[in-house]
XYZ file of C-alpha atoms in Angstrom:
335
model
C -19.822 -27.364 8.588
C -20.164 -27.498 12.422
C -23.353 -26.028 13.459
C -23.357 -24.257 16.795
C -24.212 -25.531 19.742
C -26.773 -24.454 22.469
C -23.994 -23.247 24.635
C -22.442 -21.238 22.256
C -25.351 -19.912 20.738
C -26.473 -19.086 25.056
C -22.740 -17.296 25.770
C -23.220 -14.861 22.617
C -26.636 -13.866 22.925
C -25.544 -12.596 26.226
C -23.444 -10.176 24.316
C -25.925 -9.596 22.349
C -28.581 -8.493 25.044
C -25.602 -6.312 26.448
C -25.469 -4.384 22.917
C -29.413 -4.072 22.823
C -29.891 -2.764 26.775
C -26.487 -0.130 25.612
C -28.553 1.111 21.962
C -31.871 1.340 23.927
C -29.898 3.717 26.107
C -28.681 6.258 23.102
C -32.524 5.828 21.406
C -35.213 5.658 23.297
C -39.124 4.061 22.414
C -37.340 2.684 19.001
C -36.637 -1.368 20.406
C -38.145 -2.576 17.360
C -35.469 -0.822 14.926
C -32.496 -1.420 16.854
C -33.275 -5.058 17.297
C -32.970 -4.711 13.545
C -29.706 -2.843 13.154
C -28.152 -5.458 15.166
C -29.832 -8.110 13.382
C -28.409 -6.871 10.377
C -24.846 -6.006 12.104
C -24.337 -9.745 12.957
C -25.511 -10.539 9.387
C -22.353 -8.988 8.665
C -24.846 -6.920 5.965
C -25.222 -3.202 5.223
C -28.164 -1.246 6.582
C -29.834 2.441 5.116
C -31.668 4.150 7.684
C -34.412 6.145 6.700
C -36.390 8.962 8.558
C -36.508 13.013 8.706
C -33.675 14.736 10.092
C -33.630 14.846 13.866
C -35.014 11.450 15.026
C -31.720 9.828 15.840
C -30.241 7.895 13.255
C -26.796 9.557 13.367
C -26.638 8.851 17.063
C -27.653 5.448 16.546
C -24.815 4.672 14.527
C -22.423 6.616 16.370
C -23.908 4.935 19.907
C -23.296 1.312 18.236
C -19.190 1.842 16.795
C -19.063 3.004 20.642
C -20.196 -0.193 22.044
C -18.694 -2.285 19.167
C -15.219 -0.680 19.948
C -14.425 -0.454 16.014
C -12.965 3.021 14.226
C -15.362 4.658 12.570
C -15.793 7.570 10.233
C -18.589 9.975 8.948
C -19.182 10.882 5.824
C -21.633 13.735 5.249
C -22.654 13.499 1.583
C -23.350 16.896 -0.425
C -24.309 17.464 -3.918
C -20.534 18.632 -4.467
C -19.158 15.241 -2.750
C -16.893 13.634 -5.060
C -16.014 10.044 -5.750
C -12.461 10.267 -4.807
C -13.474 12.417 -1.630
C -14.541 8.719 -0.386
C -12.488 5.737 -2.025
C -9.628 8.221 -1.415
C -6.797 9.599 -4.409
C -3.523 9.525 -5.417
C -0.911 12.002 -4.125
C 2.263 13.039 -5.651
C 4.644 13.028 -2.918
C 8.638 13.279 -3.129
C 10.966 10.838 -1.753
C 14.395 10.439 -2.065
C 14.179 13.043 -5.080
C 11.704 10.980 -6.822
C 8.089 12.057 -7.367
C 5.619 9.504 -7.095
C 1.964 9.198 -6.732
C 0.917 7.426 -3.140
C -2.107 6.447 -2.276
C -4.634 8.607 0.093
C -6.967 6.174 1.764
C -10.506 7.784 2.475
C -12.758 7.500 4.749
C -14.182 4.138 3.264
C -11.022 2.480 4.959
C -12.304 1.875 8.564
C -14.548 -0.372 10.291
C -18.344 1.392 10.351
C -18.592 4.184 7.201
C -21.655 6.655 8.685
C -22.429 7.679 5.520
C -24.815 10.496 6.202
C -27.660 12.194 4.077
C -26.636 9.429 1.505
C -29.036 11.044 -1.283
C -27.789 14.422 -0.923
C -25.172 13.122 -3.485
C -24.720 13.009 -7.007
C -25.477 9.176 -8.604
C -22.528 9.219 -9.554
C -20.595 9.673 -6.003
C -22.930 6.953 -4.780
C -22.517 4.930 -7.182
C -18.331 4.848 -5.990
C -19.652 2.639 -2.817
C -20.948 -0.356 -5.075
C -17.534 -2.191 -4.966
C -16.598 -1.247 -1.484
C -20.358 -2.402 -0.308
C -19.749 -5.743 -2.490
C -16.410 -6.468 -2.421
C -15.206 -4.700 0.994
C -11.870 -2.937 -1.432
C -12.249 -0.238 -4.179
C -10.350 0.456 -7.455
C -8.483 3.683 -7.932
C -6.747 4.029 -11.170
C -6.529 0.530 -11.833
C -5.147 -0.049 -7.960
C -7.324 -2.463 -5.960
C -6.989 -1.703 -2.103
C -8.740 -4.042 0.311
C -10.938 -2.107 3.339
C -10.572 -3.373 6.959
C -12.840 -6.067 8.180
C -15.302 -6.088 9.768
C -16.813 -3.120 7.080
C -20.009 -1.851 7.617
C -21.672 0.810 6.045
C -24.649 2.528 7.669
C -26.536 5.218 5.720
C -29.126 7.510 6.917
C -31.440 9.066 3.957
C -33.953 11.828 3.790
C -37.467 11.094 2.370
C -36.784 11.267 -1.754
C -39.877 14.177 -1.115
C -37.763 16.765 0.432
C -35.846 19.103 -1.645
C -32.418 18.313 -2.846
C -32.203 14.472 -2.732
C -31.473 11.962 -5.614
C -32.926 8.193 -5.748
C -30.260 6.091 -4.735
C -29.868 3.671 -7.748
C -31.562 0.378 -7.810
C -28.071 -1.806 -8.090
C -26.812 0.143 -5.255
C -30.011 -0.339 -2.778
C -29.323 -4.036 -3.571
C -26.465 -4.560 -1.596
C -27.979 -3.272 1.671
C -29.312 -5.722 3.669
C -31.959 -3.988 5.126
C -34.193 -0.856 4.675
C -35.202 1.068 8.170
C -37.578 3.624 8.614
C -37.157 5.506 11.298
C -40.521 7.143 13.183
C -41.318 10.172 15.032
C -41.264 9.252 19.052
C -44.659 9.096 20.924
C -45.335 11.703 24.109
C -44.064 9.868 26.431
C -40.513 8.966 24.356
C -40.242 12.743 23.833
C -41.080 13.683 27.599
C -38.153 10.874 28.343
C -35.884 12.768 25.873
C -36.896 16.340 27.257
C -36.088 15.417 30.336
C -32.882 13.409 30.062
C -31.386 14.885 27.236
C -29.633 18.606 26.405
C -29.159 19.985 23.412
C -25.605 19.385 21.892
C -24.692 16.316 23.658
C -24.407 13.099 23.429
C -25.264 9.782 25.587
C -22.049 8.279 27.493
C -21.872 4.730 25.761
C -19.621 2.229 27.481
C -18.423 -0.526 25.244
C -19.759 -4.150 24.946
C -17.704 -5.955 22.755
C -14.152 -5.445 20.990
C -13.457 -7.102 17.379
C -12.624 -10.386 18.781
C -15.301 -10.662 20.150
C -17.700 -9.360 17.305
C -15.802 -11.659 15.166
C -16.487 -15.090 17.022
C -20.278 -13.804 17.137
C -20.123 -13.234 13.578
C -18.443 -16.725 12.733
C -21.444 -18.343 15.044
C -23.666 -16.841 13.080
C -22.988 -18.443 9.890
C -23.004 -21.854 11.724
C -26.620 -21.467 12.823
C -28.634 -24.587 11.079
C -31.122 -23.435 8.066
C -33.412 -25.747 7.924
C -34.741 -26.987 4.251
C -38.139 -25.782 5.394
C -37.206 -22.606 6.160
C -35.013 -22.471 2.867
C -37.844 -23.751 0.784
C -40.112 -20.740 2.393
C -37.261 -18.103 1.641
C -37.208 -19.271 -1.994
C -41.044 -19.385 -2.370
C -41.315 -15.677 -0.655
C -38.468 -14.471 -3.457
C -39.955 -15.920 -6.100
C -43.242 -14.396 -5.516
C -41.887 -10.860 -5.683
C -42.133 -11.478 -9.361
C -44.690 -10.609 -11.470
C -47.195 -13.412 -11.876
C -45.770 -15.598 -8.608
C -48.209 -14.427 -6.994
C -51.946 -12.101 -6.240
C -49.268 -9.795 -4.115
C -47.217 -9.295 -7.398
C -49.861 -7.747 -9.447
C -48.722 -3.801 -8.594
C -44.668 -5.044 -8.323
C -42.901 -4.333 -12.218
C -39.455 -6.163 -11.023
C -39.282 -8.184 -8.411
C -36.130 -9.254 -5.656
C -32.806 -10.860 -6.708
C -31.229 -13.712 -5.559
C -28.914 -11.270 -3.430
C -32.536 -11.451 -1.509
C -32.703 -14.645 -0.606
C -29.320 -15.133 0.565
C -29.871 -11.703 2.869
C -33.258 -13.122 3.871
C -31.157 -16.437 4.750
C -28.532 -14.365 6.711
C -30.988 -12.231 8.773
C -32.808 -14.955 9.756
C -29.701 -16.976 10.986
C -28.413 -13.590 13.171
C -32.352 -13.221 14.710
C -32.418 -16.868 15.877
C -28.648 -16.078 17.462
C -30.359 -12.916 18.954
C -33.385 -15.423 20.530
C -30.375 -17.637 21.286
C -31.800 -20.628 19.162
C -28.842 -22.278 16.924
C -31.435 -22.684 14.128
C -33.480 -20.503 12.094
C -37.041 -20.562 11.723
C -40.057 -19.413 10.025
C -40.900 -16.870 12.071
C -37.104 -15.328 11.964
C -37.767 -15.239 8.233
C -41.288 -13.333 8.322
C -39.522 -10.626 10.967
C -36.618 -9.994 9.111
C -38.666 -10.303 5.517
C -40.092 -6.514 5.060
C -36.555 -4.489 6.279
C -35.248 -7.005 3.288
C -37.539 -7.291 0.609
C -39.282 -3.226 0.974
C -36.305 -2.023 -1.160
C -35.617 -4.545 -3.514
C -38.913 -4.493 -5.826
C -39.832 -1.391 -8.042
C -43.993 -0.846 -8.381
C -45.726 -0.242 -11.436
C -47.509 2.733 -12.122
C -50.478 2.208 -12.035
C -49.947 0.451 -8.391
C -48.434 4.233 -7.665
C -51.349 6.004 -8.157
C -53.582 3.940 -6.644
C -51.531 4.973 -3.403
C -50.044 1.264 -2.790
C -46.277 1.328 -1.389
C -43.563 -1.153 -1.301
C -44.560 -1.457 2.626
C -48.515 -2.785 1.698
C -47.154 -4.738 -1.120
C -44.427 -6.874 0.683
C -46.899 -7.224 3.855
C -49.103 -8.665 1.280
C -46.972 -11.258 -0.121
C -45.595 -12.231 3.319
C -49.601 -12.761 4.290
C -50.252 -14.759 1.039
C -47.533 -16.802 0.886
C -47.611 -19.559 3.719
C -44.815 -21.449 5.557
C -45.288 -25.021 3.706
C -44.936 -25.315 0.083
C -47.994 -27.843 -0.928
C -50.328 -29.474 0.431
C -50.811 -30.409 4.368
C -50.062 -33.875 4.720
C -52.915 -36.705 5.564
C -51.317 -37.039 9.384
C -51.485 -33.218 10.011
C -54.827 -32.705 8.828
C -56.738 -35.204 11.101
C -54.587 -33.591 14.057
């Protein structure tokens, strides 16, 4: 492979800045998360966005297929949503005096799926986005249909304590890249809003980049260099997820997959783009590591009821577990 080049990696993180300076527009005081929805965006990954209702995810992901200049559809999910309401169904339709069934495509065929209130849904009506998340096509009736590319699917979520939510299932949190929490706005973010904002409308986005243009970002991502360092720290972090890796591990009962590590290896390729470095480093790793790793273990219970979360047990394991694998060598230690 050709790894990018300085000037490439320099031309696209203009883009990129262009895209950040546009999202900071629609949310305001929240830098931090939408340097990680793009992150995750040129990762070519999936992102769940989590938060009460009202702080702005929806705009968020409407403000970004705006600037992106890709179709996009929302799906508001509802205990009564049904699989087929999403992947789409089979019609019978008469041509030529013959009655066949066509297919329906749902609203799973377009470029960014807003897939709102996720966990209002049934398991089972969730559980119809594994292949499209995965594979980027779904299966009806035996019928494979491939989804346009790019595909992106950005979920928002209410806290599983509010009424009327369901746990998304643990194979189908795995294929999101990243896990976002959204927070409440400070006094001076909501004065800014207040005063800016009216009820009922939305923020005039002008678009960045067209799909072209998102594609030869995307394609420069994958050429950024991963250093065997950097690789070696990814695997070490993984790995000590698991149960008796590592002191962090003690509260975790099953730790990441390997679908982690490549997503930590992805993220941290699309944040040294976003710094406009053409190779990754440890630090890309370590900012990228708790939006990846936060849904990917499951706690014990007795870790539960001592009041750790997933948030204090991956911040542990990041602390614990150190850049270099061994010991420092001889020539270091005297420097």
């Amino acid at each position: 492979m050709e790894y990018a080049s300085e000037t490439e990696v320099t031309n696209a993180g203009k883009h990129v800045r262009s895209l950040s300076a546009a999202l900071n527009q629609v949310l305001y005081g929240q830098e931090e998360l939408i340097d990680l929805v793009l992150t995750g965006v040129l990762a070519r990954g999936h992102i769940l966005l989590e938060g009460l209702p009202g702080l702005g995810k929806t705009e968020l992901v409407k403000g970004l297929s705006k600037t992106l200049r890709l179709g996009t559809k929302r799906v508001q999910f509802t205990p009564d949503l049904l699989p087929g309401d999403i992947t789409g169904n089979p019609v019978l339709q008469e041509t030529d005096g013959r009655r066949a069934f066509v297919f329906q495509p749902g609203p799973l065929f377009t470029n960014i799926v807003l897939a709102d209130e996720i966990n209002r849904a049934s398991p089972k009506t969730q559980s119809a986005l594994l292949e499209a998340m995965q594979e980027r096509r779904v299966t009806v009736l035996g019928e494979t249909h491939d989804l346009p590319r790019p595909f992106f699917v950005l979920a928002t979520q209410n806290p599983i304590e509010l009424e009327g939510t369901y746990p998304l299932p643990e194979a189908q949190l795995d294929r999101f890249l990243f896990k976002l929490e959204v927070t409440r706005n400070n006094v001076s973010t909501l004065e800014r809003i207040v005063t800016q904002r009216e009820l009922g409308t939305e923020p005039v986005v002008e678009a960045i980049m067209d799909a072209s243009t998102l594609d030869e970002v995307l394609n420069l991502v994958r050429r950024i260099y991963l250093p065997d360092v950097v690789a070696n720290y990814i695997a070490r972090l993984v790995d000590g997820t698991h149960p008796g890796q590592s002191s962090a591990a003690r509260g975790i009962r099953y730790g990441a997959s390997p679908r982690a590590a490549l997503s930590l290896a992805s993220a941290a390729k699309a944040r040294a783009l976003m710094n406009e470095r053409p190779h990754a480093s440890f630090e890309d790793v370590r900012f990228v590591a708790p939006a990846v790793l936060r849904h990917r273990i499951v706690l014990e219970y007795n870790a539960r009821v001592e009041g750790l979360t997933n948030n204090d047990i991956v911040r542990a394991l990041i602390e614990e577990i150190p850049f270099q694998g061994g010991a420092t060598p001889k020539t270091l230690k005297t420097a």
